[in-house]
Short mmCIF file of C-alpha atoms in Angstrom, two decimals:
data_model
loop_
_atom_site.label_atom_id
_atom_site.label_comp_id
_atom_site.label_asym_id
_atom_site.label_seq_id
_atom_site.Cartn_x
_atom_site.Cartn_y
_atom_site.Cartn_z
CA UNK A 1 114.41 100.39 82.50
CA UNK A 2 110.85 100.02 81.27
CA UNK A 3 110.59 96.43 82.45
CA UNK A 4 111.93 97.43 85.85
CA UNK A 5 109.28 100.14 86.15
CA UNK A 6 106.58 97.69 85.10
CA UNK A 7 107.77 95.16 87.67
CA UNK A 8 107.74 97.85 90.38
CA UNK A 9 104.20 98.83 89.41
CA UNK A 10 103.05 95.21 89.53
CA UNK A 11 104.62 94.63 92.94
CA UNK A 12 103.03 97.79 94.35
CA UNK A 13 99.68 96.68 92.93
CA UNK A 14 100.10 93.29 94.61
CA UNK A 15 100.96 94.96 97.91
CA UNK A 16 97.95 97.29 97.77
CA UNK A 17 95.68 94.39 96.85
CA UNK A 18 96.99 92.36 99.78
CA UNK A 19 96.49 95.29 102.15
CA UNK A 20 92.93 95.89 100.96
CA UNK A 21 92.19 92.16 101.27
CA UNK A 22 93.51 92.08 104.84
CA UNK A 23 91.57 95.22 105.74
CA UNK A 24 88.35 93.78 104.31
CA UNK A 25 88.84 90.52 106.19
CA UNK A 26 89.63 92.40 109.40
CA UNK A 27 86.49 94.55 109.13
CA UNK A 28 84.40 91.48 108.29
CA UNK A 29 85.72 89.57 111.30
CA UNK A 30 85.21 92.59 113.54
CA UNK A 31 81.62 92.96 112.34
CA UNK A 32 80.81 89.27 112.84
CA UNK A 33 82.43 89.08 116.29
CA UNK A 34 81.35 92.12 118.30
#
């Protein structure tokens, strides 16, 4: 049970990190190419 919760937390962290990375890259590209 505990390991499952930890795994879920890690996967959600990975997803949020990926989303923030994509958002940062998108904003950067949008700022460089007006």
